[in-house]
PDB file of C-alpha atoms in Angstrom:
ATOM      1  CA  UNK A 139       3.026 -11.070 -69.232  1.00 29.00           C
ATOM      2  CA  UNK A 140       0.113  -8.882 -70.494  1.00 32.00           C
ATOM      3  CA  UNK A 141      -2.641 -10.834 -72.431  1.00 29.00           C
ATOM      4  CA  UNK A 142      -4.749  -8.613 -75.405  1.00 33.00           C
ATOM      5  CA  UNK A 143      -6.513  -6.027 -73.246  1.00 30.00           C
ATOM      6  CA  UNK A 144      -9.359  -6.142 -76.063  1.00 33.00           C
ATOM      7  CA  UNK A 145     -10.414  -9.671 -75.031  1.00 35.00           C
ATOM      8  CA  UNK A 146     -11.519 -10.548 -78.937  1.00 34.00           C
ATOM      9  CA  UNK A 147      -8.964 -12.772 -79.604  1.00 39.00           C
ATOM     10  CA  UNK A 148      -7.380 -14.076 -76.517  1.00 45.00           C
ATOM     11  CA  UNK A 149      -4.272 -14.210 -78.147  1.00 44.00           C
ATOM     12  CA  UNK A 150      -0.676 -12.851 -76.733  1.00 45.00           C
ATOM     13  CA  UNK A 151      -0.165  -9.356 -78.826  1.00 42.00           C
ATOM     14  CA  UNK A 152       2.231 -10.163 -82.009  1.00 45.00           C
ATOM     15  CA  UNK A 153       5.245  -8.759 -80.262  1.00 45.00           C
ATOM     16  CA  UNK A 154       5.226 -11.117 -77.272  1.00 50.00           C
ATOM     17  CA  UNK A 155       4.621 -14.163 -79.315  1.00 51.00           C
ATOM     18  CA  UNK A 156       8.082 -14.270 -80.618  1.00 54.00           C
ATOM     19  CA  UNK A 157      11.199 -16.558 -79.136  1.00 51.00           C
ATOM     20  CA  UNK A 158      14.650 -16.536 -80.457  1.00 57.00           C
ATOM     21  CA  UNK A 159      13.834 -13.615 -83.210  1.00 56.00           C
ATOM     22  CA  UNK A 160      11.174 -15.711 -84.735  1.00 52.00           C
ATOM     23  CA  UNK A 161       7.446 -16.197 -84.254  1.00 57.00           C
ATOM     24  CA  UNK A 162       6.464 -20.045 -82.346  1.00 60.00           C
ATOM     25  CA  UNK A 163       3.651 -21.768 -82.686  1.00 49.00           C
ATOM     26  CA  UNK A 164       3.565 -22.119 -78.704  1.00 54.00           C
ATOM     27  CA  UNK A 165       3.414 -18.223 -78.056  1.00 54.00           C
ATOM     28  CA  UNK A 166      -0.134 -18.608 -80.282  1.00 62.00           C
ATOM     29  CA  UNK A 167      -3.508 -19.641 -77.768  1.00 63.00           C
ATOM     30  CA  UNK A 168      -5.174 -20.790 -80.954  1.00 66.00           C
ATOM     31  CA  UNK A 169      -2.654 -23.436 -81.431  1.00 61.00           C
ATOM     32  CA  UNK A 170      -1.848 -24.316 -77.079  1.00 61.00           C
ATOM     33  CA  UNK A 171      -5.682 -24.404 -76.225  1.00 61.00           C
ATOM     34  CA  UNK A 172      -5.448 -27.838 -78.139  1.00 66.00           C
ATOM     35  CA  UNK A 173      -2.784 -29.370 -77.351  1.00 63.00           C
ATOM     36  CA  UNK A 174      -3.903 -31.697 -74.506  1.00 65.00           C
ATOM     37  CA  UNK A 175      -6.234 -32.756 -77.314  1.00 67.00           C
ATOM     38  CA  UNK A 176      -4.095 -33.665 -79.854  1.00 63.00           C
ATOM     39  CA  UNK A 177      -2.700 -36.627 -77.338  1.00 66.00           C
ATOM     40  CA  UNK A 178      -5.735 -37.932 -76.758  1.00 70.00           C
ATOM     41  CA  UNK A 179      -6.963 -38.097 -79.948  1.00 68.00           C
ATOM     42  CA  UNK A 180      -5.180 -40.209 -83.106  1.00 69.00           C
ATOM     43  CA  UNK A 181      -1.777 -39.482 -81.218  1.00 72.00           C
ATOM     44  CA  UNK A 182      -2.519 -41.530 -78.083  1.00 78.00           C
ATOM     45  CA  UNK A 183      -1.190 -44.330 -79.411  1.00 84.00           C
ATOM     46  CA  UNK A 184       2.560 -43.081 -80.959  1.00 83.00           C
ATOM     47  CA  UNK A 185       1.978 -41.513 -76.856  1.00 88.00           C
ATOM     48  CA  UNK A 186       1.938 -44.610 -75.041  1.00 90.00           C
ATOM     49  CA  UNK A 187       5.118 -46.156 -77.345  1.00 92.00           C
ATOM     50  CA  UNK A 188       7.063 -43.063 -76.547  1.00 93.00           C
ATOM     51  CA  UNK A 189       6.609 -43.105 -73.070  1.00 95.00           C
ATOM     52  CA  UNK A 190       7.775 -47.209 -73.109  1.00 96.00           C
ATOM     53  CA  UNK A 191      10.625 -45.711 -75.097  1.00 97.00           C
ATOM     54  CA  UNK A 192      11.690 -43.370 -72.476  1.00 97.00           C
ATOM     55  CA  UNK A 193      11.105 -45.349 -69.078  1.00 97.00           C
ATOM     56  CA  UNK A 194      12.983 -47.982 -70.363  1.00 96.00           C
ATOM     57  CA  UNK A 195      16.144 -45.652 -71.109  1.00 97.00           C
ATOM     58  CA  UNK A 196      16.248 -43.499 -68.236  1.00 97.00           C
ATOM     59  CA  UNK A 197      15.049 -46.725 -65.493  1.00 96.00           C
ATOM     60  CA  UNK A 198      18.434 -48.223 -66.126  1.00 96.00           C
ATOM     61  CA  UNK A 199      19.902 -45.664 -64.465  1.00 97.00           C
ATOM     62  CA  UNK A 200      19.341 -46.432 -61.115  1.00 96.00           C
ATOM     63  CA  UNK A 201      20.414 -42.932 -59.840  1.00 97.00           C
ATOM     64  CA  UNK A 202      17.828 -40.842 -61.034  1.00 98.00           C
ATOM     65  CA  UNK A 203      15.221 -39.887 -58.572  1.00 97.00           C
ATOM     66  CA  UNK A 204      15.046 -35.761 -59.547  1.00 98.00           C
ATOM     67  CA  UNK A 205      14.164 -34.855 -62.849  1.00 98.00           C
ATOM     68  CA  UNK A 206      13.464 -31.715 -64.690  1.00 98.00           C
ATOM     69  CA  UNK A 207      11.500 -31.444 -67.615  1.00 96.00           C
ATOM     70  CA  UNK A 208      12.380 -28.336 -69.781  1.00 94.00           C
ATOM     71  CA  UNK A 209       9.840 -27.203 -72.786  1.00 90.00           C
ATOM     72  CA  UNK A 210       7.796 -29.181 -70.614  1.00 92.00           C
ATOM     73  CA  UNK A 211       4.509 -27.501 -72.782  1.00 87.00           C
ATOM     74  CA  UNK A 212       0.993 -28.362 -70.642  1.00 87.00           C
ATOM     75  CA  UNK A 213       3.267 -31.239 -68.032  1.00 92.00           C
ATOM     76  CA  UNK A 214       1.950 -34.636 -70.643  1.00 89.00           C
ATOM     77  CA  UNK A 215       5.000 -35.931 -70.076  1.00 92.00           C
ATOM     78  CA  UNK A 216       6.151 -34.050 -66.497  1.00 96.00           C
ATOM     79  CA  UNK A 217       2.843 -35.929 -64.943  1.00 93.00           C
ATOM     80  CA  UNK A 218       3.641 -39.118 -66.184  1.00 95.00           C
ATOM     81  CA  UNK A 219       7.570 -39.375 -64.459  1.00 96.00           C
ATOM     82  CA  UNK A 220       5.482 -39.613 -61.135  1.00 94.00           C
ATOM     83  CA  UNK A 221       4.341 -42.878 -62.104  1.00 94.00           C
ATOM     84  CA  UNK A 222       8.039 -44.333 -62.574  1.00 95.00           C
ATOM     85  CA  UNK A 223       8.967 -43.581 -59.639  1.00 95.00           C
ATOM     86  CA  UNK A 224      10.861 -39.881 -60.115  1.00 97.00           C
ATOM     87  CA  UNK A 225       9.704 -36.991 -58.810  1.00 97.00           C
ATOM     88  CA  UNK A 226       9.791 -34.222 -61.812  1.00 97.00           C
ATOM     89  CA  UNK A 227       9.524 -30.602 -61.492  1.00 97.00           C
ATOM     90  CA  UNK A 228       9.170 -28.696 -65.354  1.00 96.00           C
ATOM     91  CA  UNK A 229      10.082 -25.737 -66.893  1.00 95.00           C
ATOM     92  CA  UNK A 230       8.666 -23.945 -70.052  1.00 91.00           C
ATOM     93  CA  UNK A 231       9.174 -20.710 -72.115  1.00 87.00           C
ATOM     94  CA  UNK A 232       5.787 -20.584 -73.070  1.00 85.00           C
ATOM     95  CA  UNK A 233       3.285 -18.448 -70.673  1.00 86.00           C
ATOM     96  CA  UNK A 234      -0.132 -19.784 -71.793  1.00 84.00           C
ATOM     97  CA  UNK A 235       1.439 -23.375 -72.210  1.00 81.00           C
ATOM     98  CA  UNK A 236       2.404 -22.799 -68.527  1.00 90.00           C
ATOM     99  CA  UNK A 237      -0.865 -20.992 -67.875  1.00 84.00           C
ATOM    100  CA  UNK A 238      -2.403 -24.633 -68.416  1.00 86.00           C
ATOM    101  CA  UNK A 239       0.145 -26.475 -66.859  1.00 88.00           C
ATOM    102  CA  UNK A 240      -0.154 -24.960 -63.149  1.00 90.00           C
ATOM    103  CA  UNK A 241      -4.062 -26.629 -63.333  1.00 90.00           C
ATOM    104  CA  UNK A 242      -2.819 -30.314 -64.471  1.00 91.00           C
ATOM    105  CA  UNK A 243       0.633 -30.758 -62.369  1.00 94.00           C
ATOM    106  CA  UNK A 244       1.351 -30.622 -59.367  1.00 92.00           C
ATOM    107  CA  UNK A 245       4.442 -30.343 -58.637  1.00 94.00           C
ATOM    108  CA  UNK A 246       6.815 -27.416 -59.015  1.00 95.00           C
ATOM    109  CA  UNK A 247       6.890 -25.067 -62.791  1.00 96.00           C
ATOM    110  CA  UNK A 248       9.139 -22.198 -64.178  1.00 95.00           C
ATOM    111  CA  UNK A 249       9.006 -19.836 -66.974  1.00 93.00           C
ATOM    112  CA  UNK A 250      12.487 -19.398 -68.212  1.00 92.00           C
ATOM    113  CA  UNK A 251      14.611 -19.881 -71.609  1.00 90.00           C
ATOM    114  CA  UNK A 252      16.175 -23.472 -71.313  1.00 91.00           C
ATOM    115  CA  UNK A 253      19.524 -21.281 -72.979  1.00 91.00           C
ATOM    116  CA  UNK A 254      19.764 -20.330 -69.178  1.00 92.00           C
ATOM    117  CA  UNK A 255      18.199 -22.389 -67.134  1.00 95.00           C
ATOM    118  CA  UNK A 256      17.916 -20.805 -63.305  1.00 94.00           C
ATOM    119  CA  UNK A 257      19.283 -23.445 -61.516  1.00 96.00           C
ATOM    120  CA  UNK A 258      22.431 -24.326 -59.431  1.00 96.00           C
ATOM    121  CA  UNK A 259      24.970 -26.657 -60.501  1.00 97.00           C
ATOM    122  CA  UNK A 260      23.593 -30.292 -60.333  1.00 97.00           C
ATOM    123  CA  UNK A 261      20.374 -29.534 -58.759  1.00 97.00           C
ATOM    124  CA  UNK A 262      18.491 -32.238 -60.439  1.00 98.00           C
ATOM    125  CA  UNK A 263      20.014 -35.740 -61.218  1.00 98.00           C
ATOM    126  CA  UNK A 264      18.225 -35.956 -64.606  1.00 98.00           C
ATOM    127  CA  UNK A 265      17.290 -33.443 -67.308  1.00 98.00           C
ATOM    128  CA  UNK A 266      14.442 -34.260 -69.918  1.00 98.00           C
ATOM    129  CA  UNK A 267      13.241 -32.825 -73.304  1.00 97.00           C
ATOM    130  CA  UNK A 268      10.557 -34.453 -74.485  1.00 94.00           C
ATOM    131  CA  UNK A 269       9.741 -33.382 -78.622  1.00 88.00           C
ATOM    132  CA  UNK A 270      11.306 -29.718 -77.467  1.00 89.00           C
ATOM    133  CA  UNK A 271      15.010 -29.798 -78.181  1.00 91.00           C
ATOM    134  CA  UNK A 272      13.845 -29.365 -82.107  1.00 88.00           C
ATOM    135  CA  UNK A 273      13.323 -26.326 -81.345  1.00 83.00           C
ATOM    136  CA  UNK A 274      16.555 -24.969 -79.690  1.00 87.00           C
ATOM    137  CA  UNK A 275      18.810 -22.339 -81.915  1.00 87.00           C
ATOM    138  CA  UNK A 276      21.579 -23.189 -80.293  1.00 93.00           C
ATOM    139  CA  UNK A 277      21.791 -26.719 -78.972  1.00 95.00           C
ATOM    140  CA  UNK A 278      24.746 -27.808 -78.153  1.00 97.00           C
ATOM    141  CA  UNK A 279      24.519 -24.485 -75.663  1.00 96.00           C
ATOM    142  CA  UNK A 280      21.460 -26.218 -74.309  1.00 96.00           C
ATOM    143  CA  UNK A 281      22.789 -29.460 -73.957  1.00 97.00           C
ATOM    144  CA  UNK A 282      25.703 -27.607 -71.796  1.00 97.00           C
ATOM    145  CA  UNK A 283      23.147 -26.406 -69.446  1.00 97.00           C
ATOM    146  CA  UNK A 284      21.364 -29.652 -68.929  1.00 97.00           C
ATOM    147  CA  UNK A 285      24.961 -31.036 -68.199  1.00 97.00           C
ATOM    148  CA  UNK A 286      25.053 -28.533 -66.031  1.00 97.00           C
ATOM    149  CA  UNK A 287      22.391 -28.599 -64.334  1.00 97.00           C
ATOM    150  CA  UNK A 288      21.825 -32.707 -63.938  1.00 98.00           C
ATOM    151  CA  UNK A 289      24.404 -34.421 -61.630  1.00 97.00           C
ATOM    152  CA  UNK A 290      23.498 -38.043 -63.384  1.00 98.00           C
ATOM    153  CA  UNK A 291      21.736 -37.751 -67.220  1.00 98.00           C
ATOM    154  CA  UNK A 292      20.120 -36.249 -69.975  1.00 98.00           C
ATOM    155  CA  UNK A 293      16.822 -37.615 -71.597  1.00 98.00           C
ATOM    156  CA  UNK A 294      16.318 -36.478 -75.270  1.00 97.00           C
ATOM    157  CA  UNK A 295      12.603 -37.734 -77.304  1.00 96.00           C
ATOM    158  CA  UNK A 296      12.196 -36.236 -80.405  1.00 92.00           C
ATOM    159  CA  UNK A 297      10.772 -36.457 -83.799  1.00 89.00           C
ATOM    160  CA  UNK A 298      13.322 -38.438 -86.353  1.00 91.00           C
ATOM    161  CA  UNK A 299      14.187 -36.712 -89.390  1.00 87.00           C
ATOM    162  CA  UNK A 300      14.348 -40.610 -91.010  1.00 84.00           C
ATOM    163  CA  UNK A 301      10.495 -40.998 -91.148  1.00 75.00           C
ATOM    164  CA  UNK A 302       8.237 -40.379 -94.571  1.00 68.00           C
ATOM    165  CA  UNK A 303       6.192 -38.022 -91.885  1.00 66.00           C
ATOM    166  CA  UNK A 304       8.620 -35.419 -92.094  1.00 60.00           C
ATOM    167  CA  UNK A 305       8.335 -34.799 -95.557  1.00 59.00           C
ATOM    168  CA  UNK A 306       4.568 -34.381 -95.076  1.00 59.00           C
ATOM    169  CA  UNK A 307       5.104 -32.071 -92.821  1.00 55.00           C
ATOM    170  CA  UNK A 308       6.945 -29.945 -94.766  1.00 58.00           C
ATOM    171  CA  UNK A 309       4.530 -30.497 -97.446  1.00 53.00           C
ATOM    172  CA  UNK A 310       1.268 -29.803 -95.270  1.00 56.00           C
ATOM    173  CA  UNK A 311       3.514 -26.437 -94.260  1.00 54.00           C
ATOM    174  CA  UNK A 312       3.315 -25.203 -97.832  1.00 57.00           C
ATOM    175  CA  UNK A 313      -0.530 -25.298 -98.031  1.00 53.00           C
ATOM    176  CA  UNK A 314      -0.460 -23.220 -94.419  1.00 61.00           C
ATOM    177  CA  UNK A 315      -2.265 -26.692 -92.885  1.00 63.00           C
ATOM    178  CA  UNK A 316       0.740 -27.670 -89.938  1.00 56.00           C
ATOM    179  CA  UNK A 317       2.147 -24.290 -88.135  1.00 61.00           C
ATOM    180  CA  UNK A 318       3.912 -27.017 -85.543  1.00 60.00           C
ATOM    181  CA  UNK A 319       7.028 -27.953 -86.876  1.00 62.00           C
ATOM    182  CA  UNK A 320       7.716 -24.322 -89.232  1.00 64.00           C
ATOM    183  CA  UNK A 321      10.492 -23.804 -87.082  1.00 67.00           C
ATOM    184  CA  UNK A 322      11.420 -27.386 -86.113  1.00 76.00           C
ATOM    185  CA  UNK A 323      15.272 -28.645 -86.660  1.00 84.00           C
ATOM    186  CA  UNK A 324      14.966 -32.603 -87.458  1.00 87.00           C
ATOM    187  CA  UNK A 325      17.632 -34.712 -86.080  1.00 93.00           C
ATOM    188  CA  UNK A 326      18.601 -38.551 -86.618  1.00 95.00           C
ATOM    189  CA  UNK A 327      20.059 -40.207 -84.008  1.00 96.00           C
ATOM    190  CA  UNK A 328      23.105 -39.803 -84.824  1.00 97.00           C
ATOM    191  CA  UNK A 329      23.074 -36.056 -85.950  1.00 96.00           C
ATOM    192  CA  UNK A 330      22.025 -35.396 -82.294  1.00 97.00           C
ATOM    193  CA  UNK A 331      25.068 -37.762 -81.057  1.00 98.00           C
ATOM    194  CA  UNK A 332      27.330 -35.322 -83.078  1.00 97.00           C
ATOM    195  CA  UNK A 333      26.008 -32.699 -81.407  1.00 97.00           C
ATOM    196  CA  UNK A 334      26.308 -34.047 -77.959  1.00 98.00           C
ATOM    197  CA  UNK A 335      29.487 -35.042 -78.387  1.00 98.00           C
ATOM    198  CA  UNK A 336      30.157 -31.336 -79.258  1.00 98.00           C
ATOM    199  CA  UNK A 337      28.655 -30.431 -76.298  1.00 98.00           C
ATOM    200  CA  UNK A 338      30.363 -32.343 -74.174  1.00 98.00           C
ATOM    201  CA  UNK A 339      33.920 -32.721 -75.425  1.00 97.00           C
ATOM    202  CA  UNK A 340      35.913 -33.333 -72.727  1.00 96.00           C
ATOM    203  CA  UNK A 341      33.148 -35.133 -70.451  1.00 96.00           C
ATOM    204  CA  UNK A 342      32.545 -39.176 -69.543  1.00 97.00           C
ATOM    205  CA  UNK A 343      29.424 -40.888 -70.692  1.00 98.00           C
ATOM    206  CA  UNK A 344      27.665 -43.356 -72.596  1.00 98.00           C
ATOM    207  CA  UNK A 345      24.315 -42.771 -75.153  1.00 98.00           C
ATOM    208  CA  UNK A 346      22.122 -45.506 -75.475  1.00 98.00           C
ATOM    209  CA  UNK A 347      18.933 -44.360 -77.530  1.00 98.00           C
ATOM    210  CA  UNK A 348      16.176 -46.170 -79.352  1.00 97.00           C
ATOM    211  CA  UNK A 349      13.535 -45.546 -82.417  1.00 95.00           C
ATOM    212  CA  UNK A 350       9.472 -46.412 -82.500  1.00 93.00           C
ATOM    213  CA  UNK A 351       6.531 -44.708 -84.063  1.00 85.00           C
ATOM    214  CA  UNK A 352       6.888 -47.564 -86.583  1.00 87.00           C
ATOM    215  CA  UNK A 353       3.219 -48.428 -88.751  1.00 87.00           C
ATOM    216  CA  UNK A 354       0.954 -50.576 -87.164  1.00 89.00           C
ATOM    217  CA  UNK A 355       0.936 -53.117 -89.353  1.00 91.00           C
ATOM    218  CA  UNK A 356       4.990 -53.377 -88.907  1.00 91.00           C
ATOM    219  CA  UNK A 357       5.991 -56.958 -87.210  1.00 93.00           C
ATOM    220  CA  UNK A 358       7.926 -54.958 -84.305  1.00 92.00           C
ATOM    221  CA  UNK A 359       7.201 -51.220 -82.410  1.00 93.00           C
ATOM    222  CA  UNK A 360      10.327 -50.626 -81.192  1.00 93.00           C
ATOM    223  CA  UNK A 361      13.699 -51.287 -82.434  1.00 92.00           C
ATOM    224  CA  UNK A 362      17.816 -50.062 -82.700  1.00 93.00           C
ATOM    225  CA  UNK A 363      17.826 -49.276 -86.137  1.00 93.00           C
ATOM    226  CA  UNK A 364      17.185 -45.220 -87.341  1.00 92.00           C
ATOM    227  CA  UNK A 365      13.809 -45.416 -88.710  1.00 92.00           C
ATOM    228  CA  UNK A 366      10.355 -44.920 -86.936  1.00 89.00           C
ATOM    229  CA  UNK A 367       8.866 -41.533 -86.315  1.00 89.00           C
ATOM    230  CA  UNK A 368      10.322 -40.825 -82.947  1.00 93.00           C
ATOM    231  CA  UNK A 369      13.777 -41.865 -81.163  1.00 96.00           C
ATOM    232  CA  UNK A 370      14.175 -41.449 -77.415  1.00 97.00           C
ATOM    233  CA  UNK A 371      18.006 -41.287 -76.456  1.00 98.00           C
ATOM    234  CA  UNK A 372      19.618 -40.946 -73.132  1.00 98.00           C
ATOM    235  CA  UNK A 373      23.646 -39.753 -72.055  1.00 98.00           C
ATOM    236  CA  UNK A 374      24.556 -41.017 -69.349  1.00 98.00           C
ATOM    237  CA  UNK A 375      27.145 -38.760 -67.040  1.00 98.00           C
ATOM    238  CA  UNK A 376      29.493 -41.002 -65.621  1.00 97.00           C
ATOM    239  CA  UNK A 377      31.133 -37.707 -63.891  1.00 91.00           C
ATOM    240  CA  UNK A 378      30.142 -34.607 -62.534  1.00 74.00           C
ATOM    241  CA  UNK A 379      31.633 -31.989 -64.494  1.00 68.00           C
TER     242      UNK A 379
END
């Protein structure tokens, strides 16, 4: 992918920074050149919950050795599998996401639209999006492919529409201040259920998922209820499609 031959901006040129007939935040160098930073500044710690979030939902399942991370962004997450004991591999739409990726993982990368991922049937036993899937047009399509592709489960972390910090985002977004979540779908847990269970009509499993990003101050981090500022879920394929 050609990068602005001019060299003043170091920017993709407007045309290429499009995805699904709309401009992304991710597609934009001033925005990706920071993103490693953003975790390890004031988000390190809503970072560490998530990840407690996640191991403990996808560890139960005992099967899952493989795992591919898709909008896997710089590999935050698609490092961090490694030390739970699965062996990831991650895929991204994003070239200079990617371009930063290649010199923090290693392990294996691809560019590609998750819509289509390029993989055989089954080729990994888990699938992961990790604070991506927000930003899939059509998801239950996606969710298809990751059922597709993973012989054993899906992993889902997002951002929950039922936290207060979703309205100032949208609020920040008027003032031009937060060009991350412009685009961004919000889900509750169970609006994304409804979805999977779109997806896969027809298919066995079970969902187990589970909220934090909770205040400090709150008496508990972690919970089942539908609040908090993040949810991790995970669908467990009890068949192989």
């Amino acid at each position: 992918m050609e990068i602005n031959p001019s060299g003043t901006t170091g920017l993709l040129p407007q045309h290429q920074q499009n995805w699904q007939n709309r401009p992304e935040w991710f597609f934009n160098r001033q925005h990706t050149d920071t993103y490693e930073l953003w975790y390890e500044g004031r988000y390190k710690r809503a970072e560490v919950w998530q990840k407690k979030v996640m191991e403990q939902l996808v560890s139960e399942d005992t099967r899952i050795q493989t795992l591919l991370e898709f909008g896997c962004g710089t590999t935050r997450f698609t490092r961090w599998w490694k030390e739970i004991g699965i062996e990831a591999s991650g895929g991204d739409i994003s070239p200079l996401m990617l371009s930063q990726a290649i010199h923090l993982f290693d392990g294996d990368l691809v560019m590609a639209d998750s819509h289509h991922m390029p993989f055989k049937d089954h080729t990994f036993d888990a699938l992961a999006f990790i604070t991506t899937f927000e930003y899939y047009k059509d998801p239950v399509r996606v969710i298809r492919e990751a059922a597709r592709v993973a012989r054993y489960g899906i992993a889902m972390g997002m951002m929950n529409r039922n936290s207060p910090k979703v309205l100032r985002r949208r609020v920040q977004q008027l003032f031009g201040k937060n060009p991350f979540y412009v685009t961004a779908t919000f889900y509750t847990p169970d609006q994304l259920i409804q979805i999977i269970e779109e997806a896969l009509k027809g298919r066995n499993y079970t969902i187990e998922w589970s909220c934090t990003g909770l205040p400090k101050w709150f008496p508990v981090q972690q919970w089942r209820l539908p609040f908090g500022d993040f949810f991790g879920l995970y669908v467990k394929l009890l068949d192989k499609g």
